[in-house]
Coordinates of C-alpha atoms and ligand atoms in Angstrom, one line a residue:
M1 CA -23.2 -43.9 16.3
E2 CA -20.8 -45.7 14.1
Y3 CA -20.1 -44.2 10.6
S4 CA -20.5 -47.0 8.1
S5 CA -18.8 -45.5 5.1
K6 CA -19.7 -48.3 2.7
K7 CA -23.4 -48.1 3.5
L8 CA -23.9 -44.4 4.0
E9 CA -21.8 -43.2 1.1
K10 CA -23.5 -45.5 -1.3
Q11 CA -26.9 -44.4 -0.1
W12 CA -26.1 -40.8 -0.7
Q13 CA -24.3 -41.4 -4.0
E14 CA -27.5 -43.1 -5.2
Y15 CA -29.7 -40.2 -3.8
W16 CA -27.5 -37.6 -5.6
A17 CA -27.7 -39.5 -8.9
K18 CA -31.4 -40.1 -8.7
N19 CA -32.2 -36.4 -7.9
R20 CA -29.6 -35.0 -10.3
S21 CA -28.3 -33.1 -7.3
F22 CA -25.3 -31.6 -9.0
E23 CA -26.8 -30.6 -12.4
P24 CA -26.8 -26.9 -12.8
S25 CA -30.1 -25.2 -13.5
E26 CA -30.9 -23.6 -16.8
D27 CA -32.6 -20.7 -15.1
F28 CA -30.3 -17.9 -16.1
T29 CA -32.0 -15.4 -13.8
K30 CA -30.2 -17.0 -10.8
K31 CA -26.8 -15.8 -9.6
K32 CA -24.2 -18.3 -10.7
K33 CA -20.8 -19.7 -9.9
Y34 CA -18.6 -21.6 -12.3
I35 CA -16.1 -23.8 -10.4
L36 CA -13.6 -25.8 -12.5
S37 CA -10.8 -28.1 -11.7
M38 CA -8.3 -28.7 -14.5
F39 CA -9.4 -31.9 -16.1
P40 CA -7.3 -35.0 -15.9
F41 CA -5.5 -37.1 -18.6
P42 CA -7.0 -40.6 -18.4
S43 CA -3.8 -42.3 -17.3
G44 CA -5.8 -45.0 -15.5
R45 CA -5.8 -44.1 -11.9
L46 CA -6.3 -40.9 -10.0
H47 CA -3.3 -39.8 -8.0
M48 CA -3.2 -37.6 -4.9
G49 CA -2.6 -34.5 -6.9
H50 CA -6.0 -35.0 -8.6
V51 CA -7.7 -35.7 -5.3
R52 CA -6.3 -32.5 -3.8
N53 CA -7.6 -30.4 -6.7
Y54 CA -11.0 -32.0 -6.9
T55 CA -11.5 -31.8 -3.2
L56 CA -10.8 -28.0 -3.4
S57 CA -13.3 -27.4 -6.2
D58 CA -15.8 -29.7 -4.6
A59 CA -15.6 -27.6 -1.4
F60 CA -16.2 -24.4 -3.4
A61 CA -19.1 -26.0 -5.3
R62 CA -20.9 -27.3 -2.2
Y63 CA -20.4 -24.1 -0.4
Y64 CA -21.9 -21.9 -3.1
R65 CA -24.8 -24.3 -3.6
Q66 CA -25.6 -23.9 0.0
Q67 CA -25.4 -20.1 -0.5
G68 CA -28.2 -20.4 -3.1
F69 CA -25.9 -20.0 -6.2
N70 CA -26.6 -21.9 -9.4
V71 CA -23.3 -23.9 -9.6
L72 CA -21.6 -25.4 -12.7
H73 CA -19.0 -27.9 -11.5
P74 CA -18.1 -30.1 -14.5
I75 CA -15.4 -32.7 -15.2
G76 CA -14.1 -34.3 -18.3
F77 CA -11.0 -36.0 -19.7
D78 CA -8.1 -34.6 -21.7
S79 CA -8.0 -37.9 -23.5
F80 CA -5.8 -37.5 -26.6
G81 CA -2.1 -37.8 -26.4
M82 CA 1.0 -39.9 -26.6
P83 CA 0.7 -42.0 -23.4
A84 CA -2.2 -43.9 -25.1
E85 CA -0.1 -44.5 -28.1
N86 CA 2.9 -45.6 -26.1
A87 CA 0.7 -48.0 -24.2
A88 CA -0.4 -49.4 -27.6
I89 CA 3.3 -49.8 -28.6
K90 CA 4.1 -51.5 -25.3
N91 CA 1.1 -53.7 -24.8
G92 CA -0.5 -54.0 -28.2
S93 CA -3.7 -52.3 -26.8
H94 CA -5.7 -50.0 -29.1
P95 CA -5.3 -46.4 -27.9
K96 CA -9.0 -45.9 -28.0
T97 CA -9.8 -49.0 -25.9
W98 CA -7.0 -48.1 -23.5
T99 CA -8.3 -44.5 -23.1
Y100 CA -12.0 -45.3 -22.7
S101 CA -11.5 -48.1 -20.2
N102 CA -9.3 -45.8 -18.1
I103 CA -12.0 -43.2 -18.3
D104 CA -14.6 -45.7 -17.0
Y105 CA -12.4 -46.7 -14.2
M106 CA -11.7 -43.1 -13.2
K107 CA -15.4 -42.1 -13.3
G108 CA -15.9 -44.9 -10.7
E109 CA -13.2 -43.3 -8.6
F110 CA -14.9 -39.9 -8.8
K111 CA -18.1 -41.4 -7.7
S112 CA -16.7 -43.2 -4.8
L113 CA -14.9 -40.1 -3.6
G114 CA -18.3 -38.3 -3.7
F115 CA -17.3 -35.3 -5.8
S116 CA -20.2 -33.2 -6.7
F117 CA -19.5 -33.1 -10.5
S118 CA -22.2 -32.7 -13.1
K119 CA -22.7 -36.1 -14.6
E120 CA -24.6 -34.9 -17.7
R121 CA -21.8 -32.7 -18.9
E122 CA -19.0 -35.3 -18.7
L123 CA -17.0 -35.4 -21.9
A124 CA -13.7 -36.7 -23.3
T125 CA -11.8 -34.6 -25.8
S126 CA -11.3 -37.7 -28.0
D127 CA -15.1 -37.9 -28.5
E128 CA -15.8 -37.5 -32.2
L129 CA -18.4 -34.8 -31.4
Y130 CA -15.7 -32.8 -29.7
T131 CA -13.3 -33.3 -32.6
K132 CA -16.1 -32.1 -35.0
F133 CA -16.4 -28.7 -33.4
E134 CA -12.7 -28.3 -32.8
Q135 CA -12.0 -29.0 -36.5
G136 CA -14.6 -26.3 -37.3
F137 CA -12.7 -23.8 -35.2
I138 CA -9.5 -24.8 -36.9
I139 CA -11.0 -24.0 -40.2
D140 CA -12.3 -20.6 -38.9
M141 CA -8.9 -19.8 -37.6
Y142 CA -7.3 -20.7 -40.9
E143 CA -9.7 -18.4 -42.8
K144 CA -8.8 -15.6 -40.4
G145 CA -5.1 -16.1 -41.0
L146 CA -4.5 -17.3 -37.5
L147 CA -3.3 -20.7 -38.6
Y148 CA -0.6 -21.2 -41.2
R149 CA 1.7 -23.9 -42.5
K150 CA 5.4 -23.3 -43.0
K151 CA 8.8 -25.0 -42.8
G152 CA 10.6 -24.8 -39.5
F153 CA 13.4 -26.5 -37.7
L154 CA 12.0 -29.3 -35.5
N155 CA 13.5 -31.9 -33.2
W156 CA 13.5 -35.2 -35.1
C157 CA 14.3 -38.7 -34.0
P158 CA 15.7 -40.6 -37.0
S159 CA 15.0 -43.9 -35.3
C160 CA 11.3 -43.2 -34.3
N161 CA 10.7 -41.1 -37.5
T162 CA 8.8 -38.5 -35.6
V163 CA 9.0 -34.9 -34.4
L164 CA 9.7 -34.5 -30.7
A165 CA 8.6 -31.7 -28.5
N166 CA 11.5 -29.8 -26.7
E167 CA 10.4 -31.6 -23.5
Q168 CA 11.0 -35.0 -25.1
V169 CA 14.6 -34.3 -25.9
I170 CA 16.7 -35.4 -23.0
D171 CA 20.4 -34.3 -23.2
G172 CA 20.2 -34.3 -27.0
T173 CA 18.7 -37.8 -27.3
C174 CA 15.3 -39.2 -27.9
W175 CA 13.4 -39.9 -24.6
R176 CA 12.1 -43.2 -26.0
C177 CA 15.0 -44.8 -27.8
D178 CA 18.1 -42.7 -26.9
T179 CA 19.0 -41.9 -30.5
S180 CA 20.7 -38.5 -31.1
V181 CA 18.0 -36.0 -32.0
V182 CA 18.6 -33.9 -35.1
K183 CA 17.1 -30.7 -36.3
K184 CA 14.9 -31.3 -39.4
D185 CA 13.5 -28.6 -41.6
M186 CA 9.9 -29.7 -42.2
N187 CA 6.4 -28.4 -42.7
Q188 CA 4.4 -27.7 -39.6
Y189 CA 1.2 -25.9 -38.8
Y190 CA 1.4 -22.9 -36.5
F191 CA -1.1 -20.9 -34.6
K192 CA -0.3 -17.2 -34.8
I193 CA -0.3 -16.6 -31.1
T194 CA 2.3 -13.8 -31.6
H195 CA -0.5 -11.8 -33.2
Y196 CA -1.9 -11.5 -29.6
G197 CA 1.5 -11.0 -27.9
D198 CA 0.8 -7.5 -26.8
E199 CA -2.7 -8.2 -25.6
L200 CA -1.7 -11.4 -23.8
L201 CA 0.8 -9.3 -22.0
S202 CA -1.3 -6.2 -21.2
D203 CA -4.3 -8.2 -20.1
L204 CA -2.3 -9.8 -17.4
S205 CA -3.1 -6.6 -15.4
K206 CA -6.8 -7.6 -15.5
L207 CA -5.8 -10.8 -13.7
E208 CA -4.0 -9.2 -10.8
G209 CA -5.5 -10.1 -7.5
G210 CA -7.2 -13.1 -9.0
W211 CA -4.2 -15.1 -10.2
P212 CA -1.0 -15.9 -8.2
K213 CA 1.6 -13.3 -8.8
Q214 CA 4.1 -16.0 -9.7
V215 CA 2.0 -17.2 -12.6
L216 CA 1.6 -13.7 -13.9
T217 CA 5.3 -13.1 -13.8
M218 CA 6.0 -16.4 -15.5
Q219 CA 3.6 -15.5 -18.3
E220 CA 5.2 -12.1 -18.6
N221 CA 8.6 -13.5 -18.9
W222 CA 7.5 -16.2 -21.4
I223 CA 5.9 -13.5 -23.7
G224 CA 9.2 -11.6 -23.2
K225 CA 8.4 -8.3 -24.8
S226 CA 11.5 -6.1 -25.4
N227 CA 12.2 -2.8 -27.0
G228 CA 15.3 -2.3 -29.0
L229 CA 17.1 -1.5 -32.2
E230 CA 17.1 -3.5 -35.4
F231 CA 19.8 -2.8 -38.0
R232 CA 21.6 -4.5 -40.8
F233 CA 25.3 -5.5 -40.8
S234 CA 26.6 -5.1 -44.3
F235 CA 29.4 -7.4 -45.6
D236 CA 32.8 -5.9 -46.7
E237 CA 34.0 -6.2 -50.3
A238 CA 36.0 -9.4 -49.8
S239 CA 33.1 -11.1 -48.0
L240 CA 30.6 -10.1 -50.7
G241 CA 32.9 -11.7 -53.2
R242 CA 33.3 -14.9 -51.2
L243 CA 29.5 -15.2 -51.1
N244 CA 29.2 -14.5 -54.9
N245 CA 27.2 -11.4 -54.1
K246 CA 24.3 -13.6 -53.0
F247 CA 23.9 -11.8 -49.6
D248 CA 24.7 -8.1 -48.8
G249 CA 24.5 -8.6 -45.1
F250 CA 22.1 -9.7 -42.3
D251 CA 19.7 -8.1 -39.7
V252 CA 20.4 -8.1 -36.0
F253 CA 18.2 -7.0 -33.1
T254 CA 19.6 -5.7 -29.8
T255 CA 17.9 -4.5 -26.6
R256 CA 21.1 -2.7 -25.7
P257 CA 21.8 -0.1 -28.4
D258 CA 23.8 1.8 -25.8
T259 CA 26.6 -0.8 -26.1
I260 CA 26.9 -0.5 -29.9
Y261 CA 30.4 0.9 -29.8
G262 CA 31.5 -2.2 -27.9
V263 CA 30.7 -4.7 -30.7
S264 CA 33.7 -6.9 -31.4
Y265 CA 32.1 -9.7 -33.4
A266 CA 28.8 -10.7 -34.9
A267 CA 27.3 -14.2 -34.3
I268 CA 24.9 -16.1 -36.5
A269 CA 23.0 -19.3 -35.9
P270 CA 24.3 -22.6 -37.5
E271 CA 20.9 -22.8 -39.3
H272 CA 21.2 -19.3 -40.8
E273 CA 20.6 -19.1 -44.5
I274 CA 24.1 -17.7 -45.1
V275 CA 25.7 -20.7 -43.4
S276 CA 23.5 -23.1 -45.4
Y277 CA 24.5 -21.4 -48.6
M278 CA 28.2 -21.7 -47.7
I279 CA 27.8 -25.4 -46.9
Q280 CA 25.9 -26.1 -50.1
N281 CA 28.4 -24.3 -52.2
S282 CA 31.4 -25.8 -50.5
L283 CA 32.7 -22.5 -49.3
L284 CA 33.8 -23.9 -45.9
D285 CA 36.6 -26.3 -44.9
D286 CA 35.5 -29.8 -44.0
S287 CA 36.4 -29.3 -40.3
V288 CA 34.4 -26.1 -40.1
R289 CA 31.4 -27.7 -41.8
E290 CA 31.6 -30.7 -39.4
Q291 CA 31.6 -28.4 -36.4
I292 CA 28.6 -26.6 -37.7
E293 CA 26.7 -29.8 -38.3
S294 CA 27.4 -31.0 -34.8
M295 CA 26.0 -27.7 -33.4
K296 CA 22.9 -28.1 -35.4
N297 CA 22.3 -31.6 -34.0
A298 CA 22.4 -30.5 -30.4
S299 CA 19.2 -29.6 -28.5
S300 CA 18.6 -26.0 -27.7
I301 CA 19.1 -26.7 -24.0
E302 CA 22.6 -28.2 -24.7
R303 CA 23.4 -25.3 -26.9
Q304 CA 22.8 -22.9 -24.0
K305 CA 25.1 -24.8 -21.7
E306 CA 28.5 -25.2 -23.4
K307 CA 29.2 -22.3 -25.8
S308 CA 31.0 -23.2 -29.0
G309 CA 31.6 -21.5 -32.4
V310 CA 33.7 -21.2 -35.4
A311 CA 34.8 -18.3 -37.5
L312 CA 33.4 -18.0 -41.1
N313 CA 36.2 -15.9 -42.5
L314 CA 33.5 -13.2 -43.3
H315 CA 33.5 -9.6 -42.1
V316 CA 30.8 -7.0 -41.8
V317 CA 31.2 -3.3 -41.3
H318 CA 30.3 -1.6 -38.0
P319 CA 27.4 0.7 -38.8
L320 CA 28.8 3.7 -36.9
T321 CA 32.6 3.3 -36.7
K322 CA 32.9 1.5 -40.1
K323 CA 35.5 -0.8 -38.5
S324 CA 35.7 -4.4 -39.6
V325 CA 33.8 -6.9 -37.5
P326 CA 34.4 -10.7 -37.8
V327 CA 31.4 -13.0 -38.3
W328 CA 31.2 -16.3 -36.3
V329 CA 28.8 -19.1 -36.2
A330 CA 27.8 -19.6 -32.5
N331 CA 25.8 -22.4 -31.1
F332 CA 24.0 -20.1 -28.6
V333 CA 22.3 -18.1 -31.4
L334 CA 19.0 -19.7 -32.1
M335 CA 17.2 -19.4 -35.4
D336 CA 13.8 -19.1 -33.7
Y337 CA 14.6 -16.0 -31.8
G338 CA 14.8 -12.7 -33.7
S339 CA 16.6 -13.0 -37.0
G340 CA 19.0 -15.7 -36.0
A341 CA 21.9 -13.3 -35.8
V342 CA 23.2 -11.0 -33.0
M343 CA 25.8 -8.3 -32.4
A344 CA 28.2 -9.5 -29.7
V345 CA 29.4 -7.1 -27.0
P346 CA 31.6 -9.2 -24.7
A347 CA 32.3 -6.3 -22.3
H348 CA 28.6 -6.1 -21.5
D349 CA 27.1 -9.5 -22.0
E350 CA 28.1 -12.6 -20.0
R351 CA 27.4 -15.0 -22.9
D352 CA 29.4 -12.9 -25.3
F353 CA 32.1 -12.5 -22.7
D354 CA 32.5 -16.3 -22.2
F355 CA 32.6 -16.8 -25.9
A356 CA 35.2 -14.1 -26.5
Q357 CA 37.4 -15.5 -23.8
K358 CA 37.2 -19.0 -25.2
Y359 CA 38.1 -17.8 -28.7
D360 CA 40.4 -14.9 -27.8
L361 CA 38.2 -12.3 -29.4
P362 CA 38.6 -8.6 -28.5
I363 CA 36.7 -7.1 -25.6
H364 CA 35.9 -3.3 -25.8
A365 CA 34.3 -1.8 -22.7
V366 CA 32.0 1.2 -23.4
I367 CA 29.8 1.4 -20.3
K368 CA 31.2 2.0 -16.8
P369 CA 29.4 2.0 -13.5
F370 CA 28.3 5.5 -12.4
N371 CA 31.0 7.0 -10.2
S372 CA 33.6 4.3 -10.6
E373 CA 35.9 2.7 -13.1
S374 CA 35.1 -0.4 -15.2
D375 CA 36.4 -3.8 -14.2
D376 CA 37.6 -5.7 -17.3
T377 CA 37.8 -9.1 -15.7
K378 CA 34.1 -9.7 -16.2
A379 CA 31.2 -8.5 -18.2
F380 CA 29.5 -5.3 -16.8
T381 CA 25.9 -6.0 -17.7
E382 CA 24.1 -3.2 -15.8
I383 CA 23.3 0.2 -17.1
G384 CA 25.9 2.9 -16.5
E385 CA 27.7 5.8 -18.2
L386 CA 29.0 5.6 -21.8
F387 CA 32.6 6.1 -22.8
N388 CA 34.6 5.2 -25.9
S389 CA 31.4 6.0 -27.7
E390 CA 32.2 9.1 -29.8
S391 CA 29.5 11.8 -29.5
F392 CA 27.5 9.7 -27.0
N393 CA 30.2 9.7 -24.3
G394 CA 29.0 10.8 -20.9
L395 CA 25.3 9.8 -21.4
N396 CA 23.6 7.3 -19.2
S397 CA 22.5 4.1 -20.8
K398 CA 18.8 4.9 -20.8
D399 CA 19.3 8.2 -22.6
A400 CA 21.9 6.8 -24.9
Q401 CA 19.5 4.0 -25.9
A402 CA 16.9 6.5 -27.1
K403 CA 19.5 8.8 -28.7
I404 CA 21.3 6.0 -30.5
I405 CA 18.0 4.6 -31.9
E406 CA 17.2 8.1 -33.1
H407 CA 20.6 8.4 -34.7
F408 CA 20.1 5.1 -36.6
E409 CA 16.7 6.2 -37.7
M410 CA 18.0 9.6 -38.9
L411 CA 20.7 7.9 -40.9
K412 CA 18.1 5.4 -42.2
I413 CA 20.4 2.5 -41.1
G414 CA 18.1 1.0 -38.4
T415 CA 14.8 1.2 -36.7
R416 CA 13.2 1.0 -33.3
K417 CA 11.6 -2.5 -32.9
I418 CA 9.6 -4.4 -30.4
N419 CA 10.5 -8.1 -30.1
F420 CA 8.8 -10.9 -28.4
K421 CA 10.3 -14.1 -27.0
L422 CA 6.9 -15.7 -27.6
K423 CA 6.9 -17.8 -30.7
D424 CA 4.1 -19.0 -32.9
W425 CA 2.6 -22.3 -31.5
G426 CA 3.6 -25.3 -33.6
V427 CA 0.6 -27.6 -33.4
S428 CA 1.2 -30.6 -35.8
R429 CA 2.2 -33.9 -34.5
Q430 CA 3.1 -37.1 -36.5
R431 CA 1.0 -39.1 -34.2
Y432 CA -2.2 -41.2 -34.4
W433 CA -4.0 -40.5 -31.2
G434 CA -5.0 -36.8 -31.7
A435 CA -7.5 -34.7 -33.6
P436 CA -6.8 -34.8 -37.4
I437 CA -6.0 -31.5 -38.9
P438 CA -8.9 -31.0 -41.3
F439 CA -7.0 -30.1 -44.5
V440 CA -6.4 -31.8 -47.8
H441 CA -3.5 -31.6 -50.2
C442 CA -4.5 -31.3 -53.8
D443 CA -2.0 -31.2 -56.7
D444 CA -4.1 -28.5 -58.4
C445 CA -5.5 -26.5 -55.5
G446 CA -2.7 -26.8 -53.0
L447 CA -3.8 -26.8 -49.3
V448 CA -7.6 -27.0 -49.1
M449 CA -9.8 -26.8 -46.1
E450 CA -12.3 -29.7 -45.6
K451 CA -15.9 -28.7 -45.9
K452 CA -17.6 -28.1 -42.5
E453 CA -20.5 -30.5 -43.4
N454 CA -17.9 -33.3 -43.7
L455 CA -16.7 -32.9 -40.2
P456 CA -15.6 -34.6 -38.1
I457 CA -12.7 -36.1 -40.0
A458 CA -12.5 -39.0 -37.6
L459 CA -9.6 -41.3 -36.9
P460 CA -9.6 -44.8 -38.6
E461 CA -10.0 -47.6 -36.0
D462 CA -8.1 -50.2 -37.9
I463 CA -4.6 -49.0 -37.3
V464 CA -1.2 -50.6 -36.7
I465 CA 0.9 -48.7 -34.2
T466 CA 4.6 -49.7 -34.1
G467 CA 6.2 -46.6 -32.8
E468 CA 7.8 -45.9 -36.2
G469 CA 6.6 -43.3 -38.5
N470 CA 3.2 -41.7 -38.6
P471 CA 0.4 -44.4 -38.3
L472 CA -2.1 -42.3 -40.3
D473 CA 0.4 -41.8 -43.1
K474 CA 1.0 -45.5 -43.2
H475 CA -2.6 -46.5 -43.2
P476 CA -3.5 -48.1 -46.6
T477 CA -6.6 -46.0 -47.4
W478 CA -7.4 -43.3 -44.8
K479 CA -5.5 -40.5 -46.4
H480 CA -6.9 -41.0 -49.9
C481 CA -9.8 -38.6 -50.5
K482 CA -11.4 -36.2 -53.0
C483 CA -10.4 -32.6 -53.0
P484 CA -13.2 -30.6 -51.4
S485 CA -12.6 -27.9 -53.9
C486 CA -12.1 -29.5 -57.3
G487 CA -13.2 -33.1 -56.6
K488 CA -10.0 -34.7 -58.0
D489 CA -8.0 -37.4 -56.1
A490 CA -6.2 -35.8 -53.2
L491 CA -4.4 -36.6 -49.9
R492 CA -5.6 -35.9 -46.4
E493 CA -3.3 -34.2 -44.0
T494 CA -2.0 -37.0 -41.8
D495 CA -0.6 -34.8 -39.0
T496 CA -2.8 -34.5 -35.9
M497 CA -3.1 -31.6 -33.5
D498 CA -1.2 -31.0 -30.3
T499 CA -3.4 -32.1 -27.4
F500 CA -3.1 -28.6 -25.9
V501 CA -5.5 -27.5 -28.5
E502 CA -8.3 -29.5 -26.9
S503 CA -7.7 -28.1 -23.4
S504 CA -7.7 -24.6 -24.8
W505 CA -11.5 -24.5 -25.1
Y506 CA -13.1 -27.3 -23.0
F507 CA -14.2 -24.8 -20.4
L508 CA -16.4 -23.2 -23.0
R509 CA -17.9 -26.5 -24.0
F510 CA -19.0 -27.2 -20.4
C511 CA -21.2 -24.1 -20.5
A512 CA -23.3 -25.6 -23.3
S513 CA -26.5 -27.4 -22.3
P514 CA -26.0 -31.1 -23.1
K515 CA -29.3 -31.2 -24.9
N516 CA -27.8 -28.9 -27.6
W517 CA -24.4 -30.7 -27.7
E518 CA -25.1 -32.4 -31.1
D519 CA -26.0 -29.2 -32.8
E520 CA -23.5 -26.6 -31.5
A521 CA -20.2 -26.3 -29.7
F522 CA -21.8 -23.8 -27.3
S523 CA -24.3 -20.9 -27.4
K524 CA -23.5 -17.3 -26.9
E525 CA -26.3 -16.9 -24.3
Q526 CA -25.1 -19.9 -22.2
I527 CA -21.5 -18.7 -22.4
A528 CA -22.5 -15.2 -21.4
Y529 CA -24.2 -16.5 -18.3
W530 CA -21.6 -19.0 -17.1
M531 CA -18.3 -17.4 -18.1
G532 CA -15.8 -16.5 -16.7
V533 CA -14.7 -19.3 -14.6
D534 CA -15.1 -18.0 -11.0
H535 CA -12.5 -20.4 -9.5
Y536 CA -10.1 -22.4 -11.6
I537 CA -8.1 -25.0 -9.7
G538 CA -5.0 -26.7 -11.0
G539 CA -1.3 -27.0 -10.7
I540 CA 1.5 -24.4 -11.2
E541 CA 3.0 -26.6 -13.8
H542 CA 0.4 -25.3 -16.1
A543 CA 1.4 -21.7 -15.5
I544 CA 2.6 -21.2 -19.0
L545 CA 1.5 -23.7 -21.6
H546 CA -2.2 -24.5 -20.9
L547 CA -3.1 -21.2 -19.3
L548 CA -1.5 -19.1 -22.0
Y549 CA -3.1 -21.2 -24.8
A550 CA -6.5 -21.0 -23.1
R551 CA -6.2 -17.2 -22.9
F552 CA -5.1 -17.1 -26.6
F553 CA -8.1 -19.2 -27.7
T554 CA -10.4 -16.9 -25.7
K555 CA -9.2 -13.9 -27.5
V556 CA -9.4 -15.7 -30.9
F557 CA -13.0 -16.8 -30.2
R558 CA -13.9 -13.2 -29.2
D559 CA -12.5 -11.9 -32.5
L560 CA -14.4 -14.7 -34.3
G561 CA -17.6 -13.3 -32.7
Y562 CA -18.4 -16.4 -30.6
I563 CA -17.9 -14.8 -27.2
S564 CA -17.6 -11.3 -25.9
F565 CA -15.0 -11.2 -23.1
D566 CA -11.3 -11.1 -23.0
E567 CA -10.1 -13.5 -20.2
P568 CA -11.5 -16.9 -19.3
F569 CA -10.4 -17.5 -15.7
E570 CA -11.2 -14.9 -13.0
R571 CA -9.5 -16.6 -10.0
L572 CA -6.8 -19.2 -10.2
L573 CA -5.8 -21.5 -7.4
Ligands
LIG601 ZN1 13.5 -42.2 -30.8
LIG602 ZN1 -8.3 -29.6 -55.9

């Protein structure tokens, strides 16, 4: 018999739709499976990567239905984001029109591919209803101290007048207009993901066996927990004078306290407050100042490639030997890691070694391989046996690390410290097509949360998008509002949220019965039944960002009392 795809598939697609074949049951006594594919960005057309993922989840869903499970297999659209805005700039289309017409088209593609998705739970994260609940969560997180606003150094394109994500800086220039990107010190909202650093790390063990090992390792490295010593380098008398006694020194962190006797210089970031002070007070020669400015204007990726630096003509005192140590500005020291200052041990760190060779700085070896002599033509970065280290000579690195930290603590000149590579998550974007951050700036009250009954704070539809500046800020009326606290004239926050916020909780929204969607984001009972996701299917490119953020939100929602589990995704494919 001939297989007439056009006729047969249409017939079955109609049957499935009429019989609600893929809608999950609300009978929570049944055994369940929650099968989820990472939802797509509505770019316009499905690509083969999508088809691969949805075919996998569809096979799981159909298999478990046949086994008698109550199966939740939903789909939605991660529909905020820059591509919609860029299409608007290019073609003059409205981001909303562009997005929702793409969604319609892609829904048709899902249907003709025969995927067994729940129709009734389809959603787009740019739906105002979704924004409403998300803004509510943002307010809850702010009240809990998990969201804060502070100044930070961000990538800024002076031509586009917007902040760029690190991924949007290509060889130091703007991905869109090729202008050199600069670092700009500006206000930004941050989620306090570092508050969960320890738990995000230790709970990875709960995912072993369910998640690919590679993803667990990538998350572990990204969180980057390290134990070490923090101490303060104090300036010598001459340097104190040069700095008008404004600074007595600066803090550094090291994971290798066993190499402390090998310190031959200290390096600070070009953005360090001491450097800024020297520039502002004309304490540096023009040529030095210019070199520092050009370091600041390079992207962090560039700064890791070619090492460069300049001496500040300042000296600190070695905390143990009391010898004088020169202070350099070095481009590889980043302000957003640790304190923005490091002790440099060229004999035992490759980066410090290259820098010392380039600028002819001394190299003092203090660790040698067990049972052999040291080789001074390159950095010896492994653990070994200490020498040239006063009373610590002969110890192995591990013992010496513990003993040297104890020694610092006894002398009260330093402390044991745990450091994370993980940084707080900067979530504000100067873009139109995103969820508005629900805050108001009032001259009298400062930063004020919007009242929950006023949510959603929706985007205005009459918007002009040119690609320059923040469209919401330039809108003639949208930002003008009344202060929710005192009622006086105030200004709405015009930054919108990073779209990774929406994808951090959509899997919880799918658990909610659509008949309650207007009233609540989700219910505890429904969540308790459906979560965790039994099979989560998506690409390895999400190994860090999305999967880490979703784990973070899960822990936050648990601590806010909305849910009662620690991890969202049991098995990841
Ligand atoms: Zn640009
Ligand atoms: Zn006010």
